[in-house]
Coordinates of C-alpha atoms and ligand atoms in Angstrom, one line a residue:
Chain A
M17 CA -90.4 1.4 -60.0
S18 CA -88.9 1.2 -63.5
V19 CA -85.2 1.0 -64.5
L20 CA -83.6 4.0 -66.2
I21 CA -80.6 3.6 -68.4
Y22 CA -78.5 6.6 -69.6
A23 CA -77.8 5.9 -73.3
E24 CA -74.6 7.8 -73.9
N25 CA -73.8 8.5 -77.6
A26 CA -70.6 9.1 -79.4
G27 CA -71.1 11.6 -82.2
G28 CA -74.8 10.7 -82.5
K29 CA -74.3 6.9 -82.4
F30 CA -74.7 4.4 -79.6
K31 CA -71.8 1.9 -79.0
K32 CA -71.9 -1.7 -78.1
S33 CA -71.3 -0.8 -74.4
I34 CA -74.7 1.0 -74.4
F35 CA -76.5 -2.0 -75.9
E36 CA -74.9 -4.1 -73.1
A37 CA -76.2 -1.6 -70.5
V38 CA -79.7 -1.6 -72.0
S39 CA -79.7 -5.4 -72.0
Y40 CA -78.5 -5.3 -68.4
A41 CA -81.2 -2.8 -67.4
R42 CA -83.8 -5.0 -69.2
A43 CA -82.7 -8.0 -67.1
I44 CA -83.0 -6.0 -63.9
A45 CA -86.4 -4.8 -64.9
D46 CA -87.5 -8.4 -65.7
Q47 CA -86.4 -9.5 -62.2
N48 CA -88.7 -6.8 -60.8
N49 CA -91.5 -7.0 -63.3
T50 CA -91.1 -3.5 -64.4
S51 CA -90.2 -1.4 -67.5
V52 CA -87.0 0.1 -69.0
T53 CA -86.7 3.8 -69.9
A54 CA -83.6 5.0 -71.7
V55 CA -82.6 8.6 -71.6
S56 CA -80.5 10.0 -74.5
I57 CA -79.0 13.5 -74.4
G58 CA -77.6 15.3 -77.4
N59 CA -78.6 15.2 -81.0
V60 CA -79.3 11.6 -81.9
D61 CA -81.6 10.8 -84.9
A62 CA -84.9 9.0 -84.5
T63 CA -83.9 5.7 -86.0
E64 CA -80.9 5.5 -83.8
L65 CA -83.0 6.3 -80.7
A66 CA -85.6 3.7 -81.6
S67 CA -82.9 1.1 -82.0
L68 CA -82.6 0.9 -78.2
G69 CA -85.9 -0.9 -78.3
K70 CA -84.2 -3.9 -79.9
Y71 CA -82.3 -4.5 -76.6
G72 CA -85.3 -4.1 -74.3
A73 CA -85.9 -0.4 -73.8
D74 CA -89.7 0.2 -73.6
K75 CA -89.4 4.0 -73.9
V76 CA -86.7 6.5 -74.9
L77 CA -86.7 10.0 -73.5
N78 CA -85.0 12.2 -76.0
V79 CA -83.3 15.4 -74.8
S80 CA -81.9 17.4 -77.7
G81 CA -81.0 21.0 -78.5
D82 CA -77.8 22.9 -79.0
K83 CA -77.3 23.7 -75.3
L84 CA -77.0 20.0 -74.4
K85 CA -75.3 19.0 -77.7
D86 CA -72.0 18.1 -76.0
F87 CA -71.3 16.4 -72.7
I88 CA -71.3 18.7 -69.7
N89 CA -71.0 16.6 -66.6
Q90 CA -73.0 18.8 -64.3
A91 CA -75.9 19.5 -66.7
Y92 CA -76.2 15.9 -67.9
A93 CA -76.3 14.7 -64.3
S94 CA -79.2 17.1 -63.7
V95 CA -81.1 15.8 -66.7
I96 CA -80.6 12.2 -65.9
A97 CA -81.6 12.7 -62.2
E98 CA -84.8 14.6 -63.4
A99 CA -85.6 11.7 -65.8
A100 CA -85.2 9.2 -63.0
K101 CA -87.6 11.3 -60.8
K102 CA -90.1 11.6 -63.7
E103 CA -90.1 7.9 -64.3
G104 CA -90.0 7.0 -60.6
S105 CA -86.9 4.9 -61.3
A106 CA -85.6 2.8 -58.4
V107 CA -82.5 1.8 -60.4
V108 CA -80.4 4.0 -62.7
V109 CA -77.9 2.2 -65.0
L110 CA -74.9 3.8 -66.7
S111 CA -72.0 2.4 -68.6
N112 CA -68.7 2.7 -66.7
T113 CA -67.2 4.9 -69.5
F114 CA -65.1 8.0 -68.8
S115 CA -68.3 10.1 -68.9
G116 CA -70.3 7.5 -66.9
R117 CA -67.8 7.7 -64.2
G118 CA -68.2 11.4 -63.9
L119 CA -72.0 11.2 -63.9
A120 CA -72.6 8.3 -61.5
P121 CA -71.4 10.0 -58.4
R122 CA -73.2 13.3 -59.1
I123 CA -76.5 11.4 -59.9
G124 CA -75.9 9.4 -56.7
V125 CA -75.8 12.5 -54.6
K126 CA -78.8 14.1 -56.3
L127 CA -81.0 11.1 -55.8
E128 CA -79.5 10.2 -52.4
A129 CA -78.6 6.9 -54.0
G130 CA -75.9 4.4 -53.2
V131 CA -73.6 3.9 -56.2
A132 CA -72.1 0.7 -57.4
D133 CA -69.4 1.6 -59.9
G134 CA -67.5 -1.0 -61.8
A135 CA -70.4 -3.5 -61.7
V136 CA -69.6 -6.8 -63.5
A137 CA -72.8 -8.8 -62.9
L138 CA -76.5 -8.6 -62.4
P139 CA -77.6 -7.5 -58.9
E140 CA -78.5 -10.3 -56.4
Q141 CA -81.9 -9.3 -55.0
A142 CA -83.8 -10.6 -52.1
V143 CA -86.4 -8.9 -49.9
G144 CA -84.8 -5.8 -48.5
S145 CA -81.4 -6.7 -50.0
F146 CA -79.7 -5.5 -53.2
K147 CA -76.2 -6.5 -53.8
V148 CA -73.9 -5.8 -56.8
K149 CA -70.6 -7.5 -57.6
K150 CA -68.0 -4.9 -58.6
T151 CA -64.3 -5.0 -59.3
A152 CA -62.0 -4.0 -56.4
F153 CA -58.2 -3.8 -55.8
S154 CA -57.8 -2.9 -59.5
G155 CA -59.1 -6.3 -60.7
K156 CA -57.2 -8.3 -58.1
A157 CA -60.6 -9.1 -56.4
F158 CA -64.3 -8.5 -56.5
A159 CA -66.5 -6.9 -53.8
M160 CA -70.2 -7.5 -53.2
V161 CA -71.6 -4.1 -52.4
E162 CA -75.0 -3.9 -50.8
L163 CA -76.9 -0.8 -51.7
T164 CA -79.2 0.2 -48.9
S165 CA -80.7 3.4 -50.3
A166 CA -84.2 3.5 -51.9
I167 CA -82.7 4.4 -55.3
K168 CA -79.6 2.6 -56.7
V169 CA -77.1 3.8 -59.3
I170 CA -75.1 1.2 -61.1
A171 CA -72.2 1.8 -63.6
L172 CA -71.6 -1.3 -65.7
V173 CA -68.1 -2.2 -66.9
P174 CA -68.0 -2.5 -70.8
N175 CA -67.7 -6.2 -72.0
S176 CA -68.9 -7.6 -68.7
Y177 CA -72.6 -8.2 -69.7
K178 CA -73.8 -9.7 -73.0
V179 CA -75.9 -7.9 -75.6
V180 CA -79.3 -9.5 -75.7
E181 CA -81.6 -8.7 -78.6
T182 CA -85.3 -8.8 -77.5
G183 CA -86.5 -7.5 -80.8
G184 CA -88.8 -5.0 -79.2
A185 CA -89.7 -1.5 -80.2
A186 CA -89.3 1.6 -78.1
Q187 CA -91.5 4.5 -78.1
V188 CA -89.5 7.8 -78.4
E189 CA -90.7 10.8 -76.5
D190 CA -89.2 14.3 -76.3
F191 CA -88.1 15.3 -72.8
S192 CA -87.0 18.6 -71.6
V193 CA -85.6 19.8 -68.3
E194 CA -85.2 23.3 -67.1
T195 CA -81.4 23.8 -66.9
K196 CA -79.6 25.9 -64.3
A197 CA -77.0 28.4 -65.4
S198 CA -74.7 27.1 -62.8
D199 CA -74.7 23.7 -64.5
F200 CA -72.9 25.2 -67.5
K201 CA -69.8 26.7 -65.8
A202 CA -67.5 24.2 -67.5
M203 CA -67.2 24.9 -71.2
I204 CA -66.0 22.6 -74.0
K205 CA -63.4 24.2 -76.2
E206 CA -62.5 21.3 -78.4
I207 CA -63.4 17.7 -79.0
V208 CA -60.7 15.6 -80.8
R209 CA -61.9 12.2 -82.0
S210 CA -59.4 9.7 -83.6
T211 CA -62.1 8.0 -85.6
D212 CA -59.7 5.6 -87.3
K213 CA -58.8 3.8 -84.1
V214 CA -60.7 1.3 -81.9
S215 CA -61.1 2.9 -78.5
L216 CA -59.3 1.0 -75.7
P217 CA -61.8 0.8 -72.8
D218 CA -64.6 -0.9 -74.8
A219 CA -62.4 -2.8 -77.3
E220 CA -63.2 -6.5 -77.7
I221 CA -59.7 -7.3 -78.7
V222 CA -56.6 -5.6 -77.4
V223 CA -53.0 -6.0 -78.7
S224 CA -50.5 -4.7 -76.1
G225 CA -46.8 -4.2 -76.2
G226 CA -44.2 -3.9 -73.4
R227 CA -40.6 -3.0 -73.0
G228 CA -39.6 -6.1 -74.8
L229 CA -40.4 -4.3 -78.1
K230 CA -37.3 -2.2 -77.5
G231 CA -38.5 1.1 -78.9
P232 CA -41.4 3.1 -80.5
E233 CA -40.0 2.4 -83.9
N234 CA -41.1 -1.2 -83.5
W235 CA -44.8 -0.5 -82.8
G236 CA -45.7 -1.0 -86.5
M237 CA -46.0 -4.7 -85.9
I238 CA -48.4 -4.2 -82.9
E239 CA -50.4 -1.7 -85.0
E240 CA -50.6 -4.0 -88.0
L241 CA -51.8 -7.0 -85.9
A242 CA -54.3 -4.8 -84.1
E243 CA -55.7 -3.4 -87.4
L244 CA -56.0 -6.9 -88.9
L245 CA -58.0 -8.0 -85.8
G246 CA -60.0 -4.8 -85.4
A247 CA -58.3 -4.4 -82.0
A248 CA -57.2 -1.5 -79.9
T249 CA -53.6 -1.0 -79.0
A250 CA -52.3 -0.8 -75.5
C251 CA -49.0 -0.8 -73.6
S252 CA -47.3 -1.4 -70.2
K253 CA -46.5 1.5 -67.9
P254 CA -42.7 1.8 -68.6
V255 CA -43.6 2.1 -72.3
S256 CA -45.8 5.2 -71.8
D257 CA -43.4 6.6 -69.1
A258 CA -40.7 6.5 -71.8
G259 CA -42.9 8.3 -74.2
W260 CA -43.0 5.5 -76.7
R261 CA -46.8 5.5 -76.6
P262 CA -49.4 8.0 -75.2
H263 CA -50.5 7.7 -71.5
S264 CA -54.0 6.9 -72.7
E265 CA -52.7 3.5 -73.9
H266 CA -51.2 2.4 -70.6
V267 CA -53.1 -0.4 -69.0
G268 CA -52.8 -1.9 -65.5
Q269 CA -53.4 -1.0 -61.9
T270 CA -52.5 2.7 -62.5
G271 CA -53.6 2.8 -66.1
I272 CA -56.8 1.7 -67.7
A273 CA -58.5 -1.5 -66.6
V274 CA -59.6 -3.5 -69.6
S275 CA -61.8 -6.6 -69.9
P276 CA -61.7 -7.5 -73.6
N277 CA -62.6 -11.0 -75.0
L278 CA -59.0 -11.3 -76.1
Y279 CA -55.8 -9.7 -74.8
I280 CA -52.6 -10.3 -76.6
A281 CA -49.5 -9.3 -74.6
V282 CA -46.2 -9.0 -76.5
G283 CA -42.9 -8.5 -74.6
I284 CA -44.6 -7.7 -71.3
S285 CA -43.3 -9.5 -68.2
G286 CA -46.7 -9.6 -66.4
A287 CA -45.8 -7.7 -63.2
I288 CA -48.5 -7.7 -60.6
Q289 CA -49.5 -4.1 -61.4
H290 CA -49.9 -4.9 -65.1
L291 CA -51.9 -8.0 -64.4
A292 CA -54.2 -6.1 -62.1
G293 CA -55.7 -4.1 -65.0
V294 CA -55.9 -6.9 -67.6
S295 CA -56.6 -10.2 -65.7
S296 CA -60.3 -10.0 -66.2
S297 CA -59.8 -10.4 -70.0
K298 CA -61.6 -13.5 -71.1
V299 CA -58.7 -15.0 -73.1
I300 CA -55.1 -14.0 -72.7
V301 CA -52.3 -14.7 -75.2
V302 CA -48.7 -14.1 -74.2
I303 CA -45.7 -13.8 -76.4
N304 CA -42.4 -13.5 -74.5
K305 CA -38.9 -14.8 -75.0
D306 CA -38.5 -15.6 -71.3
P307 CA -40.3 -18.9 -70.4
E308 CA -40.2 -17.8 -66.8
A309 CA -42.1 -14.5 -67.4
P310 CA -44.9 -14.4 -64.8
F311 CA -47.5 -13.6 -67.5
F312 CA -47.5 -17.2 -68.6
K313 CA -49.0 -18.2 -65.3
V314 CA -52.3 -16.3 -66.1
A315 CA -52.2 -16.9 -69.9
D316 CA -54.5 -19.2 -71.8
Y317 CA -52.2 -19.5 -74.8
G318 CA -48.5 -18.7 -74.9
I319 CA -45.6 -18.6 -77.3
V320 CA -42.1 -18.6 -75.9
G321 CA -40.2 -16.7 -78.5
D322 CA -38.7 -13.5 -79.8
A323 CA -41.4 -11.0 -80.6
F324 CA -39.4 -9.8 -83.6
E325 CA -39.6 -13.3 -85.1
V326 CA -43.1 -14.4 -83.8
L327 CA -45.1 -11.2 -84.6
P328 CA -44.4 -11.1 -88.4
K329 CA -45.4 -14.8 -88.5
L330 CA -48.5 -14.2 -86.5
I331 CA -49.4 -11.3 -88.7
A332 CA -49.0 -13.6 -91.8
A333 CA -51.1 -16.3 -90.2
V334 CA -53.9 -13.9 -89.3
K335 CA -53.8 -12.6 -92.9
E336 CA -54.1 -16.2 -94.2
Y337 CA -57.0 -16.9 -91.8
K338 CA -58.8 -13.7 -92.9
A339 CA -58.3 -14.6 -96.6
S340 CA -59.7 -18.1 -96.1
A341 CA -62.6 -17.1 -93.8
Chain B
M17 CA -54.2 30.1 -55.2
K18 CA -55.4 27.8 -52.4
I19 CA -55.4 24.2 -53.5
L20 CA -56.9 21.2 -51.6
V21 CA -55.6 17.7 -52.5
C22 CA -57.6 14.8 -51.2
V23 CA -55.4 11.8 -50.4
S24 CA -56.1 8.2 -49.5
N25 CA -54.1 5.6 -47.8
V26 CA -54.1 2.4 -49.9
P27 CA -52.3 -1.1 -50.0
D28 CA -49.0 -1.0 -51.8
T29 CA -49.4 -2.0 -55.5
T30 CA -47.4 -5.2 -55.0
T31 CA -49.9 -6.4 -52.4
K32 CA -51.3 -9.9 -52.9
I33 CA -55.0 -9.4 -52.0
T34 CA -56.5 -11.9 -49.4
F35 CA -59.5 -11.8 -47.1
T36 CA -60.4 -13.1 -43.7
D37 CA -63.5 -13.8 -41.6
N38 CA -65.2 -15.9 -44.3
N39 CA -64.2 -13.4 -47.0
T40 CA -65.8 -10.4 -45.4
Q41 CA -62.7 -8.5 -44.3
F42 CA -59.7 -7.4 -46.3
N43 CA -56.6 -8.9 -44.7
T44 CA -54.3 -6.1 -43.8
N45 CA -51.8 -8.4 -42.1
G46 CA -48.3 -7.6 -43.4
V47 CA -49.7 -5.1 -45.9
Q48 CA -47.7 -2.0 -46.5
F49 CA -49.9 1.1 -47.0
I50 CA -48.9 3.9 -49.3
L51 CA -50.1 7.3 -50.7
N52 CA -52.5 6.4 -53.5
P53 CA -50.5 6.7 -56.8
Y54 CA -53.1 8.9 -58.5
D55 CA -53.1 11.3 -55.5
E56 CA -49.4 11.6 -55.9
I57 CA -50.0 13.0 -59.3
A58 CA -52.6 15.5 -58.0
L59 CA -50.2 16.5 -55.3
A60 CA -47.3 17.0 -57.7
R61 CA -49.4 19.2 -60.0
A62 CA -50.7 21.2 -57.0
I63 CA -47.1 21.8 -55.9
E64 CA -46.1 22.9 -59.4
L65 CA -49.0 25.3 -59.6
T66 CA -48.1 27.0 -56.3
D67 CA -44.4 26.9 -56.7
G68 CA -42.5 30.1 -55.8
G69 CA -45.0 31.3 -53.2
K70 CA -48.0 31.4 -55.7
G71 CA -50.3 29.7 -53.2
T72 CA -50.7 26.9 -50.7
V73 CA -51.4 23.2 -50.9
T74 CA -53.4 21.6 -48.1
V75 CA -53.8 17.8 -48.1
I76 CA -56.8 16.2 -46.5
N77 CA -57.4 12.6 -45.6
V78 CA -60.3 10.8 -43.9
G79 CA -58.7 8.2 -41.8
E80 CA -57.8 7.1 -38.4
S81 CA -54.4 7.9 -36.8
N82 CA -52.7 5.0 -38.7
T83 CA -52.8 7.1 -41.9
E84 CA -50.5 9.8 -40.5
A85 CA -47.4 8.2 -42.1
T86 CA -49.0 8.7 -45.5
I87 CA -50.1 12.3 -44.6
R88 CA -46.5 13.1 -43.5
K89 CA -45.3 11.7 -46.8
A90 CA -47.5 14.2 -48.6
L91 CA -46.1 17.0 -46.4
A92 CA -42.6 15.8 -47.2
I93 CA -43.3 15.9 -50.9
G94 CA -44.2 19.6 -50.4
A95 CA -47.7 20.2 -49.2
T96 CA -48.1 23.2 -46.9
D97 CA -50.3 21.7 -44.2
A98 CA -52.6 18.8 -43.6
V99 CA -56.0 18.0 -42.2
R100 CA -57.0 14.5 -41.0
I101 CA -60.7 13.9 -40.4
N102 CA -60.6 11.3 -37.7
A103 CA -62.8 8.5 -39.0
K104 CA -62.7 5.2 -40.8
P105 CA -63.4 5.9 -44.5
H106 CA -66.6 3.9 -44.8
D107 CA -67.1 4.5 -48.5
A108 CA -66.8 7.3 -51.2
W109 CA -70.0 8.9 -50.1
Y110 CA -68.8 9.1 -46.5
V111 CA -65.5 10.5 -47.5
A112 CA -67.0 13.1 -49.8
C113 CA -69.5 14.2 -47.2
Q114 CA -66.7 14.7 -44.6
I115 CA -64.5 16.6 -47.0
A116 CA -67.4 18.7 -48.3
Q117 CA -68.2 19.7 -44.7
Y118 CA -64.7 20.9 -44.2
V119 CA -64.5 22.8 -47.5
K120 CA -67.8 24.6 -46.7
A121 CA -66.1 26.2 -43.7
N122 CA -62.7 26.5 -45.4
P123 CA -63.1 27.3 -49.1
F124 CA -60.4 26.5 -51.8
D125 CA -59.9 27.7 -55.3
L126 CA -59.1 24.2 -56.7
I127 CA -59.8 20.8 -55.2
L128 CA -57.9 17.8 -56.7
T129 CA -58.4 14.1 -56.1
G130 CA -56.8 11.2 -57.8
R131 CA -58.9 9.7 -60.5
E132 CA -59.6 6.7 -58.2
S133 CA -58.1 5.0 -55.3
I134 CA -56.3 1.7 -56.2
D135 CA -58.2 -0.2 -53.6
Y136 CA -61.9 0.4 -54.4
N137 CA -61.4 2.0 -57.8
G138 CA -64.6 4.0 -57.5
S139 CA -63.6 7.4 -59.0
K140 CA -66.5 8.8 -57.1
V141 CA -65.1 11.3 -54.6
A142 CA -64.4 14.1 -57.2
G143 CA -68.0 13.9 -58.6
M144 CA -69.6 13.6 -55.2
L145 CA -67.6 16.6 -53.9
G146 CA -68.7 18.6 -57.0
E147 CA -72.3 17.8 -56.4
L148 CA -72.2 18.4 -52.6
L149 CA -70.5 21.8 -53.1
D150 CA -72.4 22.7 -56.2
L151 CA -69.2 23.0 -58.2
P152 CA -68.2 21.7 -61.6
S153 CA -66.3 18.4 -61.5
V154 CA -64.3 16.5 -64.1
S155 CA -63.6 12.9 -63.0
I156 CA -60.6 12.0 -65.0
I157 CA -58.2 14.6 -66.4
K158 CA -55.0 14.1 -68.3
K159 CA -53.8 17.7 -68.3
L160 CA -54.3 20.8 -66.2
D161 CA -53.2 24.3 -67.2
A162 CA -54.1 27.0 -64.7
G163 CA -55.0 30.5 -65.7
D164 CA -55.9 33.4 -63.5
S165 CA -59.6 33.0 -63.3
D166 CA -60.1 29.6 -64.9
A167 CA -58.2 26.5 -65.9
T168 CA -57.9 24.5 -69.1
V169 CA -58.2 20.8 -68.6
E170 CA -58.1 17.8 -71.0
R171 CA -60.1 14.8 -70.3
E172 CA -60.1 11.5 -72.1
I173 CA -63.2 10.2 -73.9
E174 CA -63.5 6.9 -75.6
G175 CA -61.4 7.2 -78.8
G176 CA -60.3 10.8 -78.3
K177 CA -60.0 13.7 -75.9
E178 CA -62.0 16.8 -74.9
V179 CA -60.6 20.2 -73.9
L180 CA -62.6 22.2 -71.4
T181 CA -62.2 25.6 -69.6
I182 CA -63.6 25.7 -66.1
P183 CA -63.7 28.8 -63.8
Y184 CA -62.5 28.3 -60.2
P185 CA -63.4 26.8 -57.9
F186 CA -63.9 23.3 -59.3
V187 CA -63.0 19.7 -58.5
A188 CA -60.9 17.4 -60.7
G189 CA -59.6 13.9 -60.5
T190 CA -56.1 13.5 -61.9
A191 CA -54.7 10.7 -64.0
E192 CA -51.3 10.0 -65.6
G193 CA -50.1 12.8 -67.7
V194 CA -51.1 15.6 -65.4
A195 CA -47.7 15.6 -63.6
E196 CA -44.8 13.3 -62.7
P197 CA -45.0 12.2 -59.0
K198 CA -42.4 13.9 -56.9
I199 CA -40.0 12.1 -54.5
P200 CA -39.5 13.8 -51.1
N201 CA -35.9 15.1 -50.4
M202 CA -34.1 15.2 -47.1
R203 CA -35.2 18.8 -46.4
G204 CA -38.8 17.9 -47.1
I205 CA -38.7 14.9 -44.8
M206 CA -37.2 17.0 -42.0
S207 CA -39.7 19.9 -42.4
A208 CA -42.7 17.5 -42.7
R209 CA -42.3 16.7 -39.0
T210 CA -43.1 20.2 -38.0
K211 CA -45.7 21.2 -40.6
P212 CA -49.2 21.7 -39.2
L213 CA -51.5 18.6 -39.2
A214 CA -55.0 19.4 -37.9
V215 CA -57.2 16.6 -36.7
V216 CA -60.9 17.3 -37.2
E217 CA -63.8 15.1 -35.8
P218 CA -66.2 13.7 -38.4
V219 CA -69.9 14.6 -38.9
E220 CA -72.8 12.1 -38.9
V221 CA -73.5 10.7 -42.4
K222 CA -76.3 8.4 -43.6
T223 CA -75.1 5.1 -45.0
F224 CA -76.1 4.1 -48.5
S225 CA -73.7 1.2 -49.2
E226 CA -71.9 -1.6 -47.5
I227 CA -69.3 -4.1 -48.7
V228 CA -70.7 -7.4 -47.5
S229 CA -68.2 -9.9 -49.0
Y230 CA -65.2 -10.3 -51.3
E231 CA -64.0 -12.9 -53.7
T232 CA -60.8 -13.4 -55.7
P233 CA -61.0 -14.2 -59.4
A234 CA -61.2 -17.9 -60.3
P235 CA -57.8 -19.3 -61.1
R236 CA -57.1 -19.7 -64.7
G237 CA -56.3 -23.1 -66.3
Q238 CA -52.8 -24.0 -67.4
V239 CA -51.3 -22.1 -70.3
K240 CA -51.3 -23.9 -73.7
L241 CA -47.9 -23.4 -75.2
I242 CA -47.6 -23.2 -78.9
P243 CA -44.3 -23.6 -80.8
P244 CA -43.1 -20.2 -82.1
D245 CA -43.1 -21.5 -85.7
D246 CA -46.7 -22.6 -85.5
T247 CA -48.5 -19.3 -85.3
A248 CA -51.2 -20.7 -87.6
K249 CA -52.1 -23.1 -84.8
L250 CA -52.6 -20.2 -82.4
V251 CA -54.9 -18.5 -84.9
E252 CA -56.8 -21.7 -85.4
L253 CA -57.2 -22.2 -81.6
L254 CA -58.3 -18.7 -81.1
H255 CA -61.0 -19.3 -83.7
T256 CA -62.2 -22.8 -83.0
E257 CA -61.5 -23.3 -79.3
A258 CA -61.5 -19.9 -77.6
R259 CA -63.9 -18.4 -80.2
V260 CA -62.6 -14.9 -79.8
I261 CA -61.7 -14.2 -83.5
Ligands
FAD9 C1 -46.9 2.2 -58.1 C2 -46.7 1.4 -59.4 C3 -47.8 1.3 -60.3 C4 -47.6 0.6 -61.5 N1 -48.6 0.5 -62.4 C5 -48.5 -0.2 -63.5 C6 -49.5 -0.3 -64.5 O1 -50.6 0.2 -64.3 N2 -49.3 -1.0 -65.6 C7 -48.1 -1.6 -65.9 O2 -47.9 -2.2 -66.9 N3 -47.1 -1.5 -65.0 C8 -47.2 -0.8 -63.8 N4 -46.2 -0.7 -63.0 C9 -44.9 -1.2 -63.4 C10 -44.7 -2.7 -63.3 O3 -44.3 -3.0 -61.9 C11 -43.7 -3.2 -64.3 O4 -42.5 -2.5 -64.1 C12 -44.1 -3.1 -65.7 O5 -45.4 -3.7 -65.9 C13 -43.1 -3.8 -66.6 O6 -43.4 -3.6 -67.9 P1 -42.9 -4.5 -69.1 O7 -43.3 -5.9 -68.8 O8 -43.2 -3.9 -70.4 O9 -41.3 -4.4 -69.0 P2 -40.2 -5.3 -68.4 O10 -40.5 -5.7 -67.0 O11 -38.9 -4.7 -68.8 O12 -40.4 -6.7 -69.2 C14 -40.2 -6.8 -70.6 C15 -40.5 -8.2 -71.0 O13 -40.3 -8.4 -72.3 C16 -39.6 -9.6 -72.6 N5 -38.8 -9.4 -73.8 C17 -37.7 -8.7 -74.0 N6 -37.3 -8.8 -75.3 C18 -38.2 -9.5 -75.9 C19 -38.3 -10.0 -77.2 N7 -37.5 -9.6 -78.2 N8 -39.4 -10.8 -77.6 C20 -40.3 -11.2 -76.6 N9 -40.2 -10.8 -75.4 C21 -39.2 -10.0 -75.0 C22 -38.8 -9.9 -71.4 O14 -38.6 -11.2 -71.2 C23 -39.7 -9.3 -70.3 O15 -40.6 -10.3 -69.7 C24 -46.3 0.0 -61.8 C25 -45.3 0.0 -60.8 C26 -45.5 0.8 -59.7 C27 -44.4 0.8 -58.7

């Protein structure tokens, strides 16, 4: 068999979520006594490609060239499916990123493979049975999906599997696939990266603000705390609906689902729809002036107090901790 | 422009999720079903794009007769007509195969889905439809501007955004930002009763996946309350006890 992992890059670099996915692919390969091949598409340099070996990739297929420089869903899906065929892969692993979510279903159809999106744990395998635990009902539950097809596609949620360094080395090979013109109908006009900010879906720490912050002019405190902690910023739905923050920051059942190590919620009530998208965070801190706010029921640490008094003090305490660390 | 909007019938967002039969079945007892919130966004944008007689909006749902209230809601919001493929939606692959079969016989210029359904959160139908119909697909878009022969869409990427132009026909999954959901008015509700709703029988499809059981997240321990003056204590606990900073 062999396990194939698609190593998505952002501007030529792999992110932590990819090291998680490679580690995850390695663990599946070990369960089945087989090897891991990573496929990388786009212009990534040799050292970066070889670094995938550290997390358990035995081989890296490198697809480069100008045509495939930027992400085109259809074309990338074709390349990954061809790589899986070449390697005889029985399992294809992707990271459940925005791009991964576009690719997984297309690859699934190409390979006639069942797709487990939103996977949060290693598959449970027995003879003739392959089950993957995935999030369902927007984080209010998990479902065990049994994939019954010969090939399986799994999209792993960032922060749900640990990075494991095996210290191995990967052999890098150039790989090329004949591309179809029809794969390039969609054309990229512009890519805008906000390099100074931590991206929300794969952030390890998230500082989030709700309607309790009263207005966009008060977000400076949220941003300052986030910057000190190397965190991404987020918000509740009414905040983005009111235009205080962009839609891309809205977390919850109808926003982005996040599972950081630490989620700090300030002035957010903890409505069921908000909790749905954040409750799989490992540690939750809630700051709210209402001791009855439902968020306290799911929090690990809480401060009952006015955000306008607590946040400046918390910022000062974090600065002090940083200075002494 | 002929637009197809794929809609799903999902548990209301306030639903507390429970299971029966030894955690193998979702407990629908007392659960209110609604039009999937992301599909409302797709529908709203489709109606805007065809406003003033510039085209038609067909909604399609794979579901048994109990989803007709949701389909009628979509008609009340402003869809032109509706199709129900008479089957239990087994999984995304099953749904995509049924819709693709319909589209092969009845082509559209633009096919919209919601970015995901709020029950199984797969975000797979758009991509699978794209592949089954050999059309471009974008799974999660934040903006959709329609031109005559192509559309400009914006999609989110980790830490940024990407702007694409795509010629029709194509498939896109809509997220917040694409449009504001529309509320049906009295005229819409009245006319929805008489708008065409075709019922189509499903085709055979191979099965690749099956949900075998469910679980609910482990309950969290009690919250540790820290006095508002002692933020240093919180920082210390996050460092030494929770080990997250
Ligand atoms: C279909 C649907 C989908 C939805 N999806 C989502 C979703 O994905 N994400 C989401 O977030 N919501 C969602 N909602 C909305 C959700 O139901 C709540 O309305 C929303 O989460 C509330 O946001 P909030 O807590 O910021 O605001 P509020 O409910 O107004 O709460 C503000 C909180 O701030 C506290 N507060 C006020 N002043 C201060 C202060 N000075 N210091 C400290 N605390 C203070 C208050 O005690 C209160 O708890 C959805 C709703 C529907 C109907």
